[in-house]
């Protein structure tokens, strides 16, 4: 499976991503200076962004990982996203930052928010590298506290995002035709 065999267009270069991740890291560092930050990576798509973002945050933060069932949420709107792998530590009174690669329909992140709220954190915010605002499911009222880029409602690959589990390792983000 070679990227060159697929019609694609690079929409964000690795330089653009790097610059924006640095800015997000600075902003988060300033906002959580007095907090007890727990950054939670939503697997698997967010792994690449997460690794870069936490190194751009200058705080003694804690990390954890969570995953939700993945299926085509646009086709099965009635199905609720299920927690597949839960975080591994108590979070009571901690400042949680959910880190997502992309918010599309918003169903995954809404489920994660609902799930983590039950654990009684001190605060809970969302950081997403990409936001497909026009693709939001009408039942989802998620608001992103930190957004890297707003992107068109197209299928994207690279920098953690996959097509059939491939292309996560591309250093840029491309739209597939
Ligand atoms: P949502 O539940 O529809 O918001 O979908 C969120 C998840 O679907 C993301 O965390 C991604 O893993 C995946 N996803 C959504 N859009 C894309 C895309 O364009 N390319 C690859 N994965 C995507
Ligand atoms: Mg994801």
JSON list of C-alpha atoms and ligand atoms in Angstrom, two decimals:
[
{"chain": "A", "resi": 1, "resn": "UNK", "atom": "CA", "xyz": [0.00, 0.00, 0.00]},
{"chain": "A", "resi": 2, "resn": "UNK", "atom": "CA", "xyz": [1.92, 3.00, -1.27]},
{"chain": "A", "resi": 3, "resn": "UNK", "atom": "CA", "xyz": [0.65, 6.55, -0.84]},
{"chain": "A", "resi": 4, "resn": "UNK", "atom": "CA", "xyz": [1.73, 7.30, -4.41]},
{"chain": "A", "resi": 5, "resn": "UNK", "atom": "CA", "xyz": [-0.82, 4.75, -5.70]},
{"chain": "A", "resi": 6, "resn": "UNK", "atom": "CA", "xyz": [-3.65, 6.81, -4.22]},
{"chain": "A", "resi": 7, "resn": "UNK", "atom": "CA", "xyz": [-4.88, 10.15, -5.41]},
{"chain": "A", "resi": 8, "resn": "UNK", "atom": "CA", "xyz": [-4.24, 12.54, -2.53]},
{"chain": "A", "resi": 9, "resn": "UNK", "atom": "CA", "xyz": [-3.54, 16.17, -1.75]},
{"chain": "A", "resi": 10, "resn": "UNK", "atom": "CA", "xyz": [-1.36, 17.36, 1.11]},
{"chain": "A", "resi": 11, "resn": "UNK", "atom": "CA", "xyz": [-3.40, 19.82, 3.17]},
{"chain": "A", "resi": 12, "resn": "UNK", "atom": "CA", "xyz": [-1.03, 20.30, 6.11]},
{"chain": "A", "resi": 13, "resn": "UNK", "atom": "CA", "xyz": [2.75, 19.98, 5.81]},
{"chain": "A", "resi": 14, "resn": "UNK", "atom": "CA", "xyz": [4.90, 18.66, 8.64]},
{"chain": "A", "resi": 15, "resn": "UNK", "atom": "CA", "xyz": [6.26, 22.20, 9.15]},
{"chain": "A", "resi": 16, "resn": "UNK", "atom": "CA", "xyz": [2.75, 23.65, 9.51]},
{"chain": "A", "resi": 17, "resn": "UNK", "atom": "CA", "xyz": [1.82, 20.92, 11.99]},
{"chain": "A", "resi": 18, "resn": "UNK", "atom": "CA", "xyz": [5.00, 21.39, 14.00]},
{"chain": "A", "resi": 19, "resn": "UNK", "atom": "CA", "xyz": [4.46, 25.14, 14.29]},
{"chain": "A", "resi": 20, "resn": "UNK", "atom": "CA", "xyz": [0.85, 24.75, 15.44]},
{"chain": "A", "resi": 21, "resn": "UNK", "atom": "CA", "xyz": [1.68, 21.98, 17.93]},
{"chain": "A", "resi": 22, "resn": "UNK", "atom": "CA", "xyz": [4.33, 24.26, 19.49]},
{"chain": "A", "resi": 23, "resn": "UNK", "atom": "CA", "xyz": [1.72, 27.04, 19.84]},
{"chain": "A", "resi": 24, "resn": "UNK", "atom": "CA", "xyz": [-0.83, 24.68, 21.40]},
{"chain": "A", "resi": 25, "resn": "UNK", "atom": "CA", "xyz": [1.80, 23.44, 23.84]},
{"chain": "A", "resi": 26, "resn": "UNK", "atom": "CA", "xyz": [2.61, 26.99, 24.90]},
{"chain": "A", "resi": 27, "resn": "UNK", "atom": "CA", "xyz": [-1.05, 27.85, 25.39]},
{"chain": "A", "resi": 28, "resn": "UNK", "atom": "CA", "xyz": [-1.72, 24.69, 27.44]},
{"chain": "A", "resi": 29, "resn": "UNK", "atom": "CA", "xyz": [1.42, 25.31, 29.54]},
{"chain": "A", "resi": 30, "resn": "UNK", "atom": "CA", "xyz": [0.17, 28.80, 30.42]},
{"chain": "A", "resi": 31, "resn": "UNK", "atom": "CA", "xyz": [-3.38, 27.64, 31.17]},
{"chain": "A", "resi": 32, "resn": "UNK", "atom": "CA", "xyz": [-2.40, 24.76, 33.47]},
{"chain": "A", "resi": 33, "resn": "UNK", "atom": "CA", "xyz": [0.50, 26.38, 35.31]},
{"chain": "A", "resi": 34, "resn": "UNK", "atom": "CA", "xyz": [-1.25, 26.00, 38.64]},
{"chain": "A", "resi": 35, "resn": "UNK", "atom": "CA", "xyz": [-3.04, 22.73, 37.90]},
{"chain": "A", "resi": 36, "resn": "UNK", "atom": "CA", "xyz": [-2.44, 19.01, 38.14]},
{"chain": "A", "resi": 37, "resn": "UNK", "atom": "CA", "xyz": [-2.60, 18.07, 34.47]},
{"chain": "A", "resi": 38, "resn": "UNK", "atom": "CA", "xyz": [-3.47, 14.59, 33.22]},
{"chain": "A", "resi": 39, "resn": "UNK", "atom": "CA", "xyz": [-3.24, 14.37, 29.42]},
{"chain": "A", "resi": 40, "resn": "UNK", "atom": "CA", "xyz": [-5.28, 11.47, 28.02]},
{"chain": "A", "resi": 41, "resn": "UNK", "atom": "CA", "xyz": [-4.46, 10.14, 24.55]},
{"chain": "A", "resi": 42, "resn": "UNK", "atom": "CA", "xyz": [-7.32, 8.66, 22.52]},
{"chain": "A", "resi": 43, "resn": "UNK", "atom": "CA", "xyz": [-5.87, 5.61, 20.75]},
{"chain": "A", "resi": 44, "resn": "UNK", "atom": "CA", "xyz": [-4.79, 4.88, 18.13]},
{"chain": "A", "resi": 45, "resn": "UNK", "atom": "CA", "xyz": [-5.09, 7.87, 15.82]},
{"chain": "A", "resi": 46, "resn": "UNK", "atom": "CA", "xyz": [-3.87, 10.40, 18.35]},
{"chain": "A", "resi": 47, "resn": "UNK", "atom": "CA", "xyz": [-0.59, 8.65, 19.20]},
{"chain": "A", "resi": 48, "resn": "UNK", "atom": "CA", "xyz": [1.58, 10.76, 16.90]},
{"chain": "A", "resi": 49, "resn": "UNK", "atom": "CA", "xyz": [0.04, 14.12, 17.82]},
{"chain": "A", "resi": 50, "resn": "UNK", "atom": "CA", "xyz": [0.08, 13.19, 21.52]},
{"chain": "A", "resi": 51, "resn": "UNK", "atom": "CA", "xyz": [3.80, 12.36, 21.49]},
{"chain": "A", "resi": 52, "resn": "UNK", "atom": "CA", "xyz": [4.60, 15.74, 19.94]},
{"chain": "A", "resi": 53, "resn": "UNK", "atom": "CA", "xyz": [2.11, 17.76, 22.02]},
{"chain": "A", "resi": 54, "resn": "UNK", "atom": "CA", "xyz": [3.20, 16.52, 25.46]},
{"chain": "A", "resi": 55, "resn": "UNK", "atom": "CA", "xyz": [6.80, 17.40, 24.60]},
{"chain": "A", "resi": 56, "resn": "UNK", "atom": "CA", "xyz": [5.65, 20.93, 23.74]},
{"chain": "A", "resi": 57, "resn": "UNK", "atom": "CA", "xyz": [4.04, 21.31, 27.19]},
{"chain": "A", "resi": 58, "resn": "UNK", "atom": "CA", "xyz": [6.45, 22.52, 29.86]},
{"chain": "A", "resi": 59, "resn": "UNK", "atom": "CA", "xyz": [4.72, 21.09, 32.95]},
{"chain": "A", "resi": 60, "resn": "UNK", "atom": "CA", "xyz": [5.14, 17.97, 35.12]},
{"chain": "A", "resi": 61, "resn": "UNK", "atom": "CA", "xyz": [2.08, 16.34, 33.55]},
{"chain": "A", "resi": 62, "resn": "UNK", "atom": "CA", "xyz": [0.82, 12.76, 33.80]},
{"chain": "A", "resi": 63, "resn": "UNK", "atom": "CA", "xyz": [-0.25, 10.69, 30.80]},
{"chain": "A", "resi": 64, "resn": "UNK", "atom": "CA", "xyz": [-2.83, 7.97, 30.27]},
{"chain": "A", "resi": 65, "resn": "UNK", "atom": "CA", "xyz": [-4.56, 6.26, 27.36]},
{"chain": "A", "resi": 66, "resn": "UNK", "atom": "CA", "xyz": [-8.13, 5.42, 26.42]},
{"chain": "A", "resi": 67, "resn": "UNK", "atom": "CA", "xyz": [-9.79, 3.88, 23.38]},
{"chain": "A", "resi": 68, "resn": "UNK", "atom": "CA", "xyz": [-13.32, 3.64, 22.05]},
{"chain": "A", "resi": 69, "resn": "UNK", "atom": "CA", "xyz": [-14.83, 1.21, 19.56]},
{"chain": "A", "resi": 70, "resn": "UNK", "atom": "CA", "xyz": [-14.37, 2.42, 16.03]},
{"chain": "A", "resi": 71, "resn": "UNK", "atom": "CA", "xyz": [-16.89, 1.94, 13.27]},
{"chain": "A", "resi": 72, "resn": "UNK", "atom": "CA", "xyz": [-18.34, 4.25, 10.68]},
{"chain": "A", "resi": 73, "resn": "UNK", "atom": "CA", "xyz": [-20.31, 6.63, 12.86]},
{"chain": "A", "resi": 74, "resn": "UNK", "atom": "CA", "xyz": [-21.78, 8.36, 9.84]},
{"chain": "A", "resi": 75, "resn": "UNK", "atom": "CA", "xyz": [-23.47, 5.13, 8.80]},
{"chain": "A", "resi": 76, "resn": "UNK", "atom": "CA", "xyz": [-24.51, 3.85, 12.22]},
{"chain": "A", "resi": 77, "resn": "UNK", "atom": "CA", "xyz": [-25.73, 6.95, 13.98]},
{"chain": "A", "resi": 78, "resn": "UNK", "atom": "CA", "xyz": [-27.81, 5.02, 16.49]},
{"chain": "A", "resi": 79, "resn": "UNK", "atom": "CA", "xyz": [-24.88, 3.05, 17.83]},
{"chain": "A", "resi": 80, "resn": "UNK", "atom": "CA", "xyz": [-23.16, 4.43, 20.90]},
{"chain": "A", "resi": 81, "resn": "UNK", "atom": "CA", "xyz": [-19.37, 4.48, 21.04]},
{"chain": "A", "resi": 82, "resn": "UNK", "atom": "CA", "xyz": [-18.13, 1.97, 23.61]},
{"chain": "A", "resi": 83, "resn": "UNK", "atom": "CA", "xyz": [-15.09, 2.33, 25.87]},
{"chain": "A", "resi": 84, "resn": "UNK", "atom": "CA", "xyz": [-12.72, -0.45, 24.75]},
{"chain": "A", "resi": 85, "resn": "UNK", "atom": "CA", "xyz": [-9.72, 0.35, 26.93]},
{"chain": "A", "resi": 86, "resn": "UNK", "atom": "CA", "xyz": [-10.09, 2.52, 30.02]},
{"chain": "A", "resi": 87, "resn": "UNK", "atom": "CA", "xyz": [-7.55, 4.78, 31.72]},
{"chain": "A", "resi": 88, "resn": "UNK", "atom": "CA", "xyz": [-5.44, 3.14, 34.41]},
{"chain": "A", "resi": 89, "resn": "UNK", "atom": "CA", "xyz": [-5.49, 5.59, 37.34]},
{"chain": "A", "resi": 90, "resn": "UNK", "atom": "CA", "xyz": [-7.90, 7.47, 39.62]},
{"chain": "A", "resi": 91, "resn": "UNK", "atom": "CA", "xyz": [-8.57, 10.99, 38.35]},
{"chain": "A", "resi": 92, "resn": "UNK", "atom": "CA", "xyz": [-10.55, 12.57, 41.18]},
{"chain": "A", "resi": 93, "resn": "UNK", "atom": "CA", "xyz": [-9.79, 16.31, 41.40]},
{"chain": "A", "resi": 94, "resn": "UNK", "atom": "CA", "xyz": [-7.28, 16.13, 38.52]},
{"chain": "A", "resi": 95, "resn": "UNK", "atom": "CA", "xyz": [-7.34, 18.46, 35.53]},
{"chain": "A", "resi": 96, "resn": "UNK", "atom": "CA", "xyz": [-8.05, 16.23, 32.57]},
{"chain": "A", "resi": 97, "resn": "UNK", "atom": "CA", "xyz": [-7.15, 17.17, 29.02]},
{"chain": "A", "resi": 98, "resn": "UNK", "atom": "CA", "xyz": [-8.57, 14.73, 26.46]},
{"chain": "A", "resi": 99, "resn": "UNK", "atom": "CA", "xyz": [-6.29, 14.77, 23.43]},
{"chain": "A", "resi": 100, "resn": "UNK", "atom": "CA", "xyz": [-7.89, 13.69, 20.13]},
{"chain": "A", "resi": 101, "resn": "UNK", "atom": "CA", "xyz": [-6.53, 13.50, 16.60]},
{"chain": "A", "resi": 102, "resn": "UNK", "atom": "CA", "xyz": [-9.74, 14.59, 14.90]},
{"chain": "A", "resi": 103, "resn": "UNK", "atom": "CA", "xyz": [-13.33, 15.34, 15.82]},
{"chain": "A", "resi": 104, "resn": "UNK", "atom": "CA", "xyz": [-15.67, 14.26, 13.07]},
{"chain": "A", "resi": 105, "resn": "UNK", "atom": "CA", "xyz": [-19.27, 13.42, 14.10]},
{"chain": "A", "resi": 106, "resn": "UNK", "atom": "CA", "xyz": [-18.23, 14.09, 17.72]},
{"chain": "A", "resi": 107, "resn": "UNK", "atom": "CA", "xyz": [-19.75, 10.83, 18.97]},
{"chain": "A", "resi": 108, "resn": "UNK", "atom": "CA", "xyz": [-16.45, 9.32, 20.18]},
{"chain": "A", "resi": 109, "resn": "UNK", "atom": "CA", "xyz": [-15.34, 12.31, 22.18]},
{"chain": "A", "resi": 110, "resn": "UNK", "atom": "CA", "xyz": [-18.84, 12.86, 23.63]},
{"chain": "A", "resi": 111, "resn": "UNK", "atom": "CA", "xyz": [-18.80, 9.29, 24.93]},
{"chain": "A", "resi": 112, "resn": "UNK", "atom": "CA", "xyz": [-15.33, 9.77, 26.44]},
{"chain": "A", "resi": 113, "resn": "UNK", "atom": "CA", "xyz": [-16.40, 13.02, 28.14]},
{"chain": "A", "resi": 114, "resn": "UNK", "atom": "CA", "xyz": [-19.48, 11.32, 29.60]},
{"chain": "A", "resi": 115, "resn": "UNK", "atom": "CA", "xyz": [-17.37, 8.39, 30.82]},
{"chain": "A", "resi": 116, "resn": "UNK", "atom": "CA", "xyz": [-14.62, 10.50, 32.42]},
{"chain": "A", "resi": 117, "resn": "UNK", "atom": "CA", "xyz": [-17.05, 12.92, 34.09]},
{"chain": "A", "resi": 118, "resn": "UNK", "atom": "CA", "xyz": [-18.39, 10.00, 36.13]},
{"chain": "A", "resi": 119, "resn": "UNK", "atom": "CA", "xyz": [-14.93, 9.65, 37.69]},
{"chain": "A", "resi": 120, "resn": "UNK", "atom": "CA", "xyz": [-15.14, 13.13, 39.27]},
{"chain": "A", "resi": 121, "resn": "UNK", "atom": "CA", "xyz": [-12.19, 15.04, 37.79]},
{"chain": "A", "resi": 122, "resn": "UNK", "atom": "CA", "xyz": [-11.42, 18.60, 38.95]},
{"chain": "A", "resi": 123, "resn": "UNK", "atom": "CA", "xyz": [-11.81, 19.89, 35.39]},
{"chain": "A", "resi": 124, "resn": "UNK", "atom": "CA", "xyz": [-12.14, 18.46, 31.90]},
{"chain": "A", "resi": 125, "resn": "UNK", "atom": "CA", "xyz": [-11.15, 20.00, 28.58]},
{"chain": "A", "resi": 126, "resn": "UNK", "atom": "CA", "xyz": [-10.68, 18.79, 25.01]},
{"chain": "A", "resi": 127, "resn": "UNK", "atom": "CA", "xyz": [-7.76, 19.38, 22.66]},
{"chain": "A", "resi": 128, "resn": "UNK", "atom": "CA", "xyz": [-8.11, 18.18, 19.06]},
{"chain": "A", "resi": 129, "resn": "UNK", "atom": "CA", "xyz": [-5.53, 18.62, 16.34]},
{"chain": "A", "resi": 130, "resn": "UNK", "atom": "CA", "xyz": [-8.23, 18.66, 13.66]},
{"chain": "A", "resi": 131, "resn": "UNK", "atom": "CA", "xyz": [-11.88, 19.65, 13.75]},
{"chain": "A", "resi": 132, "resn": "UNK", "atom": "CA", "xyz": [-14.32, 18.74, 10.94]},
{"chain": "A", "resi": 133, "resn": "UNK", "atom": "CA", "xyz": [-16.95, 21.17, 12.21]},
{"chain": "A", "resi": 134, "resn": "UNK", "atom": "CA", "xyz": [-19.33, 20.60, 9.30]},
{"chain": "A", "resi": 135, "resn": "UNK", "atom": "CA", "xyz": [-19.49, 16.85, 10.00]},
{"chain": "A", "resi": 136, "resn": "UNK", "atom": "CA", "xyz": [-20.86, 17.09, 13.53]},
{"chain": "A", "resi": 137, "resn": "UNK", "atom": "CA", "xyz": [-23.78, 14.82, 14.46]},
{"chain": "A", "resi": 138, "resn": "UNK", "atom": "CA", "xyz": [-26.67, 17.09, 15.53]},
{"chain": "A", "resi": 139, "resn": "UNK", "atom": "CA", "xyz": [-26.92, 15.23, 18.86]},
{"chain": "A", "resi": 140, "resn": "UNK", "atom": "CA", "xyz": [-23.33, 16.18, 19.78]},
{"chain": "A", "resi": 141, "resn": "UNK", "atom": "CA", "xyz": [-22.69, 19.49, 21.42]},
{"chain": "A", "resi": 142, "resn": "UNK", "atom": "CA", "xyz": [-18.98, 19.04, 22.04]},
{"chain": "A", "resi": 143, "resn": "UNK", "atom": "CA", "xyz": [-16.90, 22.16, 22.20]},
{"chain": "A", "resi": 144, "resn": "UNK", "atom": "CA", "xyz": [-13.19, 21.96, 21.62]},
{"chain": "A", "resi": 145, "resn": "UNK", "atom": "CA", "xyz": [-11.13, 24.03, 24.06]},
{"chain": "A", "resi": 146, "resn": "UNK", "atom": "CA", "xyz": [-7.96, 23.78, 21.94]},
{"chain": "A", "resi": 147, "resn": "UNK", "atom": "CA", "xyz": [-8.11, 23.20, 18.18]},
{"chain": "A", "resi": 148, "resn": "UNK", "atom": "CA", "xyz": [-5.11, 22.83, 15.89]},
{"chain": "A", "resi": 149, "resn": "UNK", "atom": "CA", "xyz": [-6.86, 23.34, 12.56]},
{"chain": "A", "resi": 150, "resn": "UNK", "atom": "CA", "xyz": [-10.40, 23.38, 11.22]},
{"chain": "A", "resi": 151, "resn": "UNK", "atom": "CA", "xyz": [-10.50, 21.02, 8.23]},
{"chain": "A", "resi": 152, "resn": "UNK", "atom": "CA", "xyz": [-13.00, 20.25, 5.44]},
{"chain": "A", "resi": 153, "resn": "UNK", "atom": "CA", "xyz": [-15.26, 17.18, 5.66]},
{"chain": "A", "resi": 154, "resn": "UNK", "atom": "CA", "xyz": [-12.92, 14.95, 3.62]},
{"chain": "A", "resi": 155, "resn": "UNK", "atom": "CA", "xyz": [-11.17, 11.68, 4.43]},
{"chain": "A", "resi": 156, "resn": "UNK", "atom": "CA", "xyz": [-7.75, 12.51, 5.85]},
{"chain": "A", "resi": 157, "resn": "UNK", "atom": "CA", "xyz": [-4.65, 10.38, 6.39]},
{"chain": "A", "resi": 158, "resn": "UNK", "atom": "CA", "xyz": [-1.22, 10.80, 7.95]},
{"chain": "A", "resi": 159, "resn": "UNK", "atom": "CA", "xyz": [0.25, 12.06, 11.23]},
{"chain": "A", "resi": 160, "resn": "UNK", "atom": "CA", "xyz": [-1.59, 9.28, 13.07]},
{"chain": "A", "resi": 161, "resn": "UNK", "atom": "CA", "xyz": [-4.71, 9.11, 10.89]},
{"chain": "A", "resi": 162, "resn": "UNK", "atom": "CA", "xyz": [-5.17, 5.87, 9.01]},
{"chain": "A", "resi": 163, "resn": "UNK", "atom": "CA", "xyz": [-6.84, 4.39, 5.98]},
{"chain": "A", "resi": 164, "resn": "UNK", "atom": "CA", "xyz": [-7.38, 0.67, 6.74]},
{"chain": "A", "resi": 165, "resn": "UNK", "atom": "CA", "xyz": [-4.70, 0.93, 9.46]},
{"chain": "A", "resi": 166, "resn": "UNK", "atom": "CA", "xyz": [-2.10, 2.24, 7.02]},
{"chain": "A", "resi": 167, "resn": "UNK", "atom": "CA", "xyz": [-0.48, 5.66, 6.52]},
{"chain": "A", "resi": 168, "resn": "UNK", "atom": "CA", "xyz": [-0.36, 6.63, 10.20]},
{"chain": "A", "resi": 169, "resn": "UNK", "atom": "CA", "xyz": [3.38, 7.21, 9.80]},
{"chain": "A", "resi": 170, "resn": "UNK", "atom": "CA", "xyz": [3.17, 9.88, 7.10]},
{"chain": "A", "resi": 171, "resn": "UNK", "atom": "CA", "xyz": [4.71, 13.11, 8.47]},
{"chain": "A", "resi": 172, "resn": "UNK", "atom": "CA", "xyz": [2.06, 15.29, 6.76]},
{"chain": "A", "resi": 173, "resn": "UNK", "atom": "CA", "xyz": [-1.77, 15.24, 6.57]},
{"chain": "A", "resi": 174, "resn": "UNK", "atom": "CA", "xyz": [-3.37, 14.55, 3.21]},
{"chain": "A", "resi": 175, "resn": "UNK", "atom": "CA", "xyz": [-6.94, 14.37, 1.90]},
{"chain": "A", "resi": 176, "resn": "UNK", "atom": "CA", "xyz": [-7.78, 11.26, -0.14]},
{"chain": "A", "resi": 177, "resn": "UNK", "atom": "CA", "xyz": [-10.00, 11.56, -3.19]},
{"chain": "B", "resi": 1, "resn": "LIG", "atom": "P1", "xyz": [-16.13, 10.78, 15.45]},
{"chain": "B", "resi": 1, "resn": "LIG", "atom": "O1", "xyz": [-16.63, 9.87, 16.56]},
{"chain": "B", "resi": 1, "resn": "LIG", "atom": "O2", "xyz": [-16.99, 10.70, 14.24]},
{"chain": "B", "resi": 1, "resn": "LIG", "atom": "O3", "xyz": [-15.92, 12.21, 15.91]},
{"chain": "B", "resi": 1, "resn": "LIG", "atom": "O4", "xyz": [-14.79, 10.18, 14.94]},
{"chain": "B", "resi": 1, "resn": "LIG", "atom": "C1", "xyz": [-13.64, 10.33, 15.59]},
{"chain": "B", "resi": 1, "resn": "LIG", "atom": "C2", "xyz": [-12.63, 9.27, 15.19]},
{"chain": "B", "resi": 1, "resn": "LIG", "atom": "O5", "xyz": [-12.83, 8.74, 13.86]},
{"chain": "B", "resi": 1, "resn": "LIG", "atom": "C3", "xyz": [-11.30, 9.95, 15.17]},
{"chain": "B", "resi": 1, "resn": "LIG", "atom": "O6", "xyz": [-10.70, 9.90, 16.44]},
{"chain": "B", "resi": 1, "resn": "LIG", "atom": "C4", "xyz": [-10.55, 9.20, 14.11]},
{"chain": "B", "resi": 1, "resn": "LIG", "atom": "O7", "xyz": [-9.87, 8.11, 14.70]},
{"chain": "B", "resi": 1, "resn": "LIG", "atom": "C5", "xyz": [-11.60, 8.71, 13.15]},
{"chain": "B", "resi": 1, "resn": "LIG", "atom": "N1", "xyz": [-11.69, 9.61, 11.96]},
{"chain": "B", "resi": 1, "resn": "LIG", "atom": "C6", "xyz": [-12.58, 10.60, 11.75]},
{"chain": "B", "resi": 1, "resn": "LIG", "atom": "N2", "xyz": [-12.34, 11.22, 10.57]},
{"chain": "B", "resi": 1, "resn": "LIG", "atom": "C7", "xyz": [-11.26, 10.60, 10.04]},
{"chain": "B", "resi": 1, "resn": "LIG", "atom": "C8", "xyz": [-10.51, 10.81, 8.81]},
{"chain": "B", "resi": 1, "resn": "LIG", "atom": "O8", "xyz": [-10.78, 11.70, 7.97]},
{"chain": "B", "resi": 1, "resn": "LIG", "atom": "N3", "xyz": [-9.46, 9.99, 8.60]},
{"chain": "B", "resi": 1, "resn": "LIG", "atom": "C9", "xyz": [-9.10, 9.00, 9.50]},
{"chain": "B", "resi": 1, "resn": "LIG", "atom": "N4", "xyz": [-9.76, 8.79, 10.64]},
{"chain": "B", "resi": 1, "resn": "LIG", "atom": "C10", "xyz": [-10.83, 9.58, 10.92]},
{"chain": "B", "resi": 2, "resn": "LIG", "atom": "MG1", "xyz": [-9.16, 8.89, 17.08]}
]
